[in-house]
Coordinates of C-alpha atoms and ligand atoms in Angstrom, one line a residue:
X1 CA 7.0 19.2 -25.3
X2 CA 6.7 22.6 -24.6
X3 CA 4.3 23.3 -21.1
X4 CA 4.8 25.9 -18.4
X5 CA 7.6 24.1 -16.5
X6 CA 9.7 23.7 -19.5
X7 CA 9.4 27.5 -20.2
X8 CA 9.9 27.8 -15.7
X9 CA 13.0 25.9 -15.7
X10 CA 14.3 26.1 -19.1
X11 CA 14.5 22.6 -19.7
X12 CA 13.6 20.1 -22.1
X13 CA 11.4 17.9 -20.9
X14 CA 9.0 18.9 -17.9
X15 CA 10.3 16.8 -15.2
X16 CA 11.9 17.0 -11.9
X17 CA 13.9 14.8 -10.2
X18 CA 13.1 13.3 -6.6
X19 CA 15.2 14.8 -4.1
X20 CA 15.9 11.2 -2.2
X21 CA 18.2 12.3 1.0
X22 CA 21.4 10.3 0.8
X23 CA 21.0 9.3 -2.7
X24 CA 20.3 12.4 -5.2
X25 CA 23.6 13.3 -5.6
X26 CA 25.4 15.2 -7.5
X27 CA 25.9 12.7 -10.6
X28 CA 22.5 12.0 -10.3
X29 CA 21.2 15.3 -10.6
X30 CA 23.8 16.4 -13.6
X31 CA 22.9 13.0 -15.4
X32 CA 19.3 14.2 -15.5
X33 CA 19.9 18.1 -16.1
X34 CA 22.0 16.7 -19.0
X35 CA 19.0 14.7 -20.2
X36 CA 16.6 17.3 -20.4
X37 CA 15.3 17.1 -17.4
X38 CA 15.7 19.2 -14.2
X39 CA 18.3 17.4 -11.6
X40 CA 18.2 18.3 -7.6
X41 CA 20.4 17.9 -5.1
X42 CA 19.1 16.1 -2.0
X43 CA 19.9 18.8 1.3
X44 CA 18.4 15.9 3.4
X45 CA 19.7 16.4 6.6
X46 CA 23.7 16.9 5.7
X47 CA 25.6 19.8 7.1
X48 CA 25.8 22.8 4.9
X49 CA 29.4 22.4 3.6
X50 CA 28.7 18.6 2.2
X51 CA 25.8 19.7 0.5
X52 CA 28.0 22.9 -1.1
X53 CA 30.3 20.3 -2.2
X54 CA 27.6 18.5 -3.6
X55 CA 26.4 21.7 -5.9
X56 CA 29.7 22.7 -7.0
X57 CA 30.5 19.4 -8.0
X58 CA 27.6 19.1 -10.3
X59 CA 28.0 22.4 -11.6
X60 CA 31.1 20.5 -13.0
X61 CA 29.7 17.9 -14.3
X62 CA 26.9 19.8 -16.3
X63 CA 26.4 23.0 -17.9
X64 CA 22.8 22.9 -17.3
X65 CA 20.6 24.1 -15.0
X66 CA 20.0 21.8 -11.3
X67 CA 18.4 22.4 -8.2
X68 CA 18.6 22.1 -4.6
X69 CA 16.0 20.7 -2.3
X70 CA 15.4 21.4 1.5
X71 CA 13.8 18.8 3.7
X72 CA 12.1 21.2 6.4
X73 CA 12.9 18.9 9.3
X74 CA 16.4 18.6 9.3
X75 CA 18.5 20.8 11.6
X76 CA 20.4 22.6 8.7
X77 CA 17.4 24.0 6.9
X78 CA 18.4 27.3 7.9
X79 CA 21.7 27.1 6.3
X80 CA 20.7 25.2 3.6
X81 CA 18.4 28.3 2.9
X82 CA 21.3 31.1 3.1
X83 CA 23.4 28.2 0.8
X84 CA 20.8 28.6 -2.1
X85 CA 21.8 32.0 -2.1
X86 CA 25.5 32.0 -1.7
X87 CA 26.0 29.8 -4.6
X88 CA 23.1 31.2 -7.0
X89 CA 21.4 28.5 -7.6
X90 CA 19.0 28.8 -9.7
X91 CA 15.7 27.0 -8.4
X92 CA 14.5 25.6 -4.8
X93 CA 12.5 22.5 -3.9
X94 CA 11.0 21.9 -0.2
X95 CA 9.7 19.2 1.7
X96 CA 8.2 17.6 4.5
X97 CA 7.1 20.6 6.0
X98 CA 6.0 24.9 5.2
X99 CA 9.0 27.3 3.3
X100 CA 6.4 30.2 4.4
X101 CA 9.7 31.5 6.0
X102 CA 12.3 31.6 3.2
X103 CA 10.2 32.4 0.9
X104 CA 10.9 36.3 1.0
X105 CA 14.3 36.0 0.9
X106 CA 14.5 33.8 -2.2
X107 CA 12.0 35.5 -4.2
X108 CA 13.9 38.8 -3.6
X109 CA 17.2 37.2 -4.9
X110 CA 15.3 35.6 -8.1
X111 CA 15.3 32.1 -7.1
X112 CA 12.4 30.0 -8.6
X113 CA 10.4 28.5 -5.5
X114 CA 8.9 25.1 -5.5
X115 CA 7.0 24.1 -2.7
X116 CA 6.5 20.1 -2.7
X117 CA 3.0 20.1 -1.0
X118 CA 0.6 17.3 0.2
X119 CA -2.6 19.5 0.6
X120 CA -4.4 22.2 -1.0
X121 CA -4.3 24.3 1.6
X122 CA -0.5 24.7 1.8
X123 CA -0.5 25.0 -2.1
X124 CA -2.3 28.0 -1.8
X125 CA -0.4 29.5 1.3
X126 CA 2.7 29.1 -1.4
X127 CA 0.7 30.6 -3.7
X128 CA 0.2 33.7 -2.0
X129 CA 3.7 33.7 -0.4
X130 CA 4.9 33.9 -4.2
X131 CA 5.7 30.2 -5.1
X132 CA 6.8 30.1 -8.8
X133 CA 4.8 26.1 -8.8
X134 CA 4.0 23.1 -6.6
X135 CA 4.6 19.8 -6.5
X136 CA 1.6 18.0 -5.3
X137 CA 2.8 14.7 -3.8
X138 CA 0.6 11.8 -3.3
X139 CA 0.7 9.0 -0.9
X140 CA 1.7 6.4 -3.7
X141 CA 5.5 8.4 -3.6
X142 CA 8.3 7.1 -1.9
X143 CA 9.6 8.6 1.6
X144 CA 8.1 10.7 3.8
X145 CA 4.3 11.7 2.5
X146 CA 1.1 12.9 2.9
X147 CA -2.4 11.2 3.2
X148 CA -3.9 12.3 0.0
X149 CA -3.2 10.1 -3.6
X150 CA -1.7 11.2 -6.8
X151 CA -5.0 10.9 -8.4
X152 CA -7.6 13.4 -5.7
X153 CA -4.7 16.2 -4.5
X154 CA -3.3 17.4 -8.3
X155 CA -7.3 18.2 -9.5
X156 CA -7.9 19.7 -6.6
X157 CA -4.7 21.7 -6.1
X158 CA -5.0 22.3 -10.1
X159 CA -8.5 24.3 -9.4
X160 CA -6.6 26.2 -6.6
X161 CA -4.0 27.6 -7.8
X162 CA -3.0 29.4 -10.8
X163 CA 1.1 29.1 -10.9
X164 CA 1.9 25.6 -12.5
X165 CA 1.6 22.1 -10.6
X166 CA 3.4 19.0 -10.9
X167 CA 2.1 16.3 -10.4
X168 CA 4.1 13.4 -8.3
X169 CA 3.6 9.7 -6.9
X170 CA 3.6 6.6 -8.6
X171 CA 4.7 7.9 -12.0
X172 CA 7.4 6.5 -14.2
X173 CA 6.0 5.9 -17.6
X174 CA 4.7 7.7 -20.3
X175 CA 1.2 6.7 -18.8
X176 CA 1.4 8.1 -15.5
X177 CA 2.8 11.7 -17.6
X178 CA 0.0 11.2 -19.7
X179 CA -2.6 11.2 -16.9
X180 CA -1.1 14.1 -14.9
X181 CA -1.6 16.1 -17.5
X182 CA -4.9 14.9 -18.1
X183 CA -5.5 15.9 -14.0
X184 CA -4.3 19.1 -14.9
X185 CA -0.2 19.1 -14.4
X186 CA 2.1 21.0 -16.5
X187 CA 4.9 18.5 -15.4
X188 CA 6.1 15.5 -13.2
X189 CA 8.3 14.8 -10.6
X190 CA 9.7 11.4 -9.8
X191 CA 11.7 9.6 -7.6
X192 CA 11.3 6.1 -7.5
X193 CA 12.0 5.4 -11.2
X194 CA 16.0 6.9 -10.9
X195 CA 16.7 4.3 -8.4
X196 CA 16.8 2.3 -11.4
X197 CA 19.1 4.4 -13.0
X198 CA 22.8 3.8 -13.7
X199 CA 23.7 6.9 -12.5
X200 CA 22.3 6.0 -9.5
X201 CA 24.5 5.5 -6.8
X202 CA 22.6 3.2 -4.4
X203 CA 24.1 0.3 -3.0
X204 CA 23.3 -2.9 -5.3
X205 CA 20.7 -4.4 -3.0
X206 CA 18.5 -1.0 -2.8
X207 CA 18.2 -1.2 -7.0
X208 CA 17.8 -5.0 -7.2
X209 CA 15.4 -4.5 -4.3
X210 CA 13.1 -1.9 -6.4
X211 CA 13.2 -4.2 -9.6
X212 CA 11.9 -7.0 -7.9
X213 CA 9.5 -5.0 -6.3
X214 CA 5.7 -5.8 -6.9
X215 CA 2.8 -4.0 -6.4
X216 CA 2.4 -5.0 -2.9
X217 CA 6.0 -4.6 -1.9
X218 CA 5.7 -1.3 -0.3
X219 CA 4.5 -0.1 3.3
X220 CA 3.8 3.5 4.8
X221 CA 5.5 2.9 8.3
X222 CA 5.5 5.1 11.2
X223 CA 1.4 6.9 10.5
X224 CA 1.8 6.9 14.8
X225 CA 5.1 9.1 15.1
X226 CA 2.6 11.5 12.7
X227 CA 5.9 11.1 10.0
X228 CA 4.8 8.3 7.9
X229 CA 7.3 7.3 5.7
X230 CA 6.4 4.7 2.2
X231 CA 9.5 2.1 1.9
X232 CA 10.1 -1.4 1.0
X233 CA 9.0 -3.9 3.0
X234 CA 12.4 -5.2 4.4
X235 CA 12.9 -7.1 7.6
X236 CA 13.6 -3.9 9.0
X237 CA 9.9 -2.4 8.0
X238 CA 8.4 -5.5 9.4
X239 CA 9.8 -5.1 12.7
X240 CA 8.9 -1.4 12.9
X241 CA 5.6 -2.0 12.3
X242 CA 5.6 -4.8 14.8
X243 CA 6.5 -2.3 17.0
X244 CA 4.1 0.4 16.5
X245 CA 0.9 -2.2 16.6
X246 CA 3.1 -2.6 20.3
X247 CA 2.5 0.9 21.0
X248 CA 6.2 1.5 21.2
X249 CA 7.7 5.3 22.9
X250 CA 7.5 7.3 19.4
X251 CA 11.2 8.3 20.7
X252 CA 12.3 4.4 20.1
X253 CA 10.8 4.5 17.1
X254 CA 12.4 7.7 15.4
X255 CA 15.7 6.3 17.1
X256 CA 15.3 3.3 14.7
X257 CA 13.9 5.9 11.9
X258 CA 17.6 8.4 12.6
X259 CA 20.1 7.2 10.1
X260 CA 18.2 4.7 8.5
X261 CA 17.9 6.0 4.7
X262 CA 22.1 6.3 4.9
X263 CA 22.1 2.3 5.9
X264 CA 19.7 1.7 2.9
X265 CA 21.5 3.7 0.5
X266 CA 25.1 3.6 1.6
X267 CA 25.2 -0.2 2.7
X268 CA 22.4 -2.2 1.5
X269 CA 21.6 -3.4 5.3
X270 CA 18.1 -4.9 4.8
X271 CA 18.2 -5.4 9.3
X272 CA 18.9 -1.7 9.8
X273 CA 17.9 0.9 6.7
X274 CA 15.0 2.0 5.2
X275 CA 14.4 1.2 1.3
X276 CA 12.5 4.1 0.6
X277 CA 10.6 3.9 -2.6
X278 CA 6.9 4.9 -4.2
X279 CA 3.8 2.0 -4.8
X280 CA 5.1 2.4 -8.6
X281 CA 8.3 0.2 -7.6
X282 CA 6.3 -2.8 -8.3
X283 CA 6.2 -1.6 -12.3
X284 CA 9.9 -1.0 -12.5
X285 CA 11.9 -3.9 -14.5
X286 CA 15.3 -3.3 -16.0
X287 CA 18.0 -0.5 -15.4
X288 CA 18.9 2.4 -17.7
X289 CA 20.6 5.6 -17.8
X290 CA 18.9 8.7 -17.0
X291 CA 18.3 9.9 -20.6
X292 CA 16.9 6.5 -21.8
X293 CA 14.6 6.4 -18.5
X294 CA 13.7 10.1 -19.5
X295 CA 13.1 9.9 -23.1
X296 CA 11.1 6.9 -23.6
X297 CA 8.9 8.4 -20.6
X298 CA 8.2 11.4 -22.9
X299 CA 8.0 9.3 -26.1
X300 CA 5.0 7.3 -24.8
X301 CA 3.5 10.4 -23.4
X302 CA 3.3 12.0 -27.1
X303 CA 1.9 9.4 -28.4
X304 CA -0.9 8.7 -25.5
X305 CA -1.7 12.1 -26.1
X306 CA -1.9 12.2 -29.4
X307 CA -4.0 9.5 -29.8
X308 CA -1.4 7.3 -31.3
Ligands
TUI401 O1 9.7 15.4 1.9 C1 9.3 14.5 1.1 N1 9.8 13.2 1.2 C2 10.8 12.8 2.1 S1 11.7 13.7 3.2 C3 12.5 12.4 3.7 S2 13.7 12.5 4.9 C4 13.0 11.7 6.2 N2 13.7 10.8 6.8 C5 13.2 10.1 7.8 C6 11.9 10.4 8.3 C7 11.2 11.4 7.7 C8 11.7 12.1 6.6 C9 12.1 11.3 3.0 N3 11.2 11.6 2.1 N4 8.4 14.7 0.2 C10 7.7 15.9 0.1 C11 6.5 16.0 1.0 N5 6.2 17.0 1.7 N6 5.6 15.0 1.1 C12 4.7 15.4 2.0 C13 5.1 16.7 2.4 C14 4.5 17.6 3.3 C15 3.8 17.1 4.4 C16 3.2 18.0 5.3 C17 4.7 19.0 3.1 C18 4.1 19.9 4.0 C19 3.4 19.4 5.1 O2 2.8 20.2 6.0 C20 3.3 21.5 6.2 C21 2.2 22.4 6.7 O3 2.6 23.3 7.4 O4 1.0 22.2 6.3

């Protein structure tokens, strides 16, 4: 499948991977560059020499090209930015917030730029700032998001822009890649569907917790601290939202928010972390590796498109 992501990133198949903070590590993102798809590296909000770590360690694992994505809220952002320059690598992801101020800096050093964007009016800020694409997240997607869905933001970003979209939020079959490019996507990104990979190094409770999802498992949590964030509904969702129909200090409430993806991910603790994961959680159903999840994604695709 040959589309202008493929031809950006010099990959096989046009998808990205979610950057999930405290999860998309480095065997996660070389498992899927070694697929055929294109592998990030969570930044999330770890200091600059973990994350360096992180990106030499899967340049070891893999000869193929990976990325590096920067969540705009945490602290390190600014060296996180200098870092994808130090080590050359070779394409940026952003989140959860504007780029506008890196983006001269990476575009003079060569680095392909990829916004992740809720609106269209960002997508064209990017646009004009020199993005190389956008991902155009909608509110389906796991983690922090926007208010638009999957299904209104890519047509409308897709008539905005000219540089390449993705489309992501609530993908993970050849379906959903089948319908983003009908809405005008010239690739995907997912997140949600590589917690159920075996290269995935959540703690067993997070994946279990993701099969079993269903349709309904999911909430968007903290729409009142104006950072809402889409995660399983776990006792510690619940009482979150308890507390924000309590009108609880936002400060209490991003005190329960700090750390919370780490005591998902690391330990499992259903009382204290935050199971991040996308709407499309409730259609996931057995584990495999990154290049079976991949491959049968793109073999259903062909054949929806093709009318087979
Ligand atoms: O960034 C994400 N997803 C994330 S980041 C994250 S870490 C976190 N942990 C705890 C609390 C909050 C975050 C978990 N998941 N996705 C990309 C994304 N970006 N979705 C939505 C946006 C976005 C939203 C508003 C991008 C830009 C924006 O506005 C910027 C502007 O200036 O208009």
């Amino acid at each position: 499948m040959k589309t202008a992501i493929t031809e950006l990133l010099k990959v096989k198949y046009p998808i990205i991977q979610g950057a999930m903070a405290w999860i998309a590590d480095a065997n996660l993102a070389a498992a899927v560059s070694d697929a055929g798809g294109f592998g990030l590296i969570a930044g999330g909000s770890a200091p600059v020499d973990v994350v360096r770590g992180k990106v030499r360690k899967a340049r070891s694992l893999t000869d193929k090209p990976f990325g590096l994505n920067i969540m705009l809220m945490s602290p390190n952002a600014d060296d996180l930015a200098q870092l994808v320059l130090d080590e050359g690598i070779q394409a940026v992801t952003t989140g959860a917030g504007s780029p506008g101020v890196y983006m001269e800096r990476w575009k003079a050093a060569g680095v392909t730029v990829i916004p992740v964007v809720a609106s269209v009016a960002l997508a064209v800020r990017m646009e004009r700032l020199g993005a190389d694409a956008v991902v155009c997240e909608g509110c389906e997607a796991g983690g922090h998001i926007g208010d638009l869905t999957t299904m209104c933001i890519v047509p409308q970003v897709a008539d905005a822009v000219k540089i390449p979209v993705l489309a992501a939020g609530g993908i993970a079959d050849g379906r959903g890649v089948a319908a983003a490019f009908m809405l005008g996507a010239a690739g995907i990104q997912c997140g949600t569907v590589f917690l159920t990979a075996e290269e995935c190094g959540i703690h067993e409770q997070y994946k279990q917790r993701v099969i079993d999802a269903k349709d309904t498992s999911t909430v968007a949590t903290g729409r009142s601290t104006g950072h809402p964030v889409r995660c399983l509904k776990t006792p510690f969702a619940r009482k979150l939202m308890a507390l924000e129909k309590e009108n609880t200090p936002l400060e209490a409430l991003e005190e329960m928010m700090s750390g919370s993806l780490r005591k998902a991910a690391q330990d499992g603790n259903l009382e204290e972390g935050s199971f991040m994961a996308g709407q499309i959680a409730g259609m996931l159903n057995k584990r495999g590796t990154c290049r079976e999840i991949i491959e049968n994604m793109f073999i259903q695709a062909e054949d929806l498109l093709h009318g087979r």
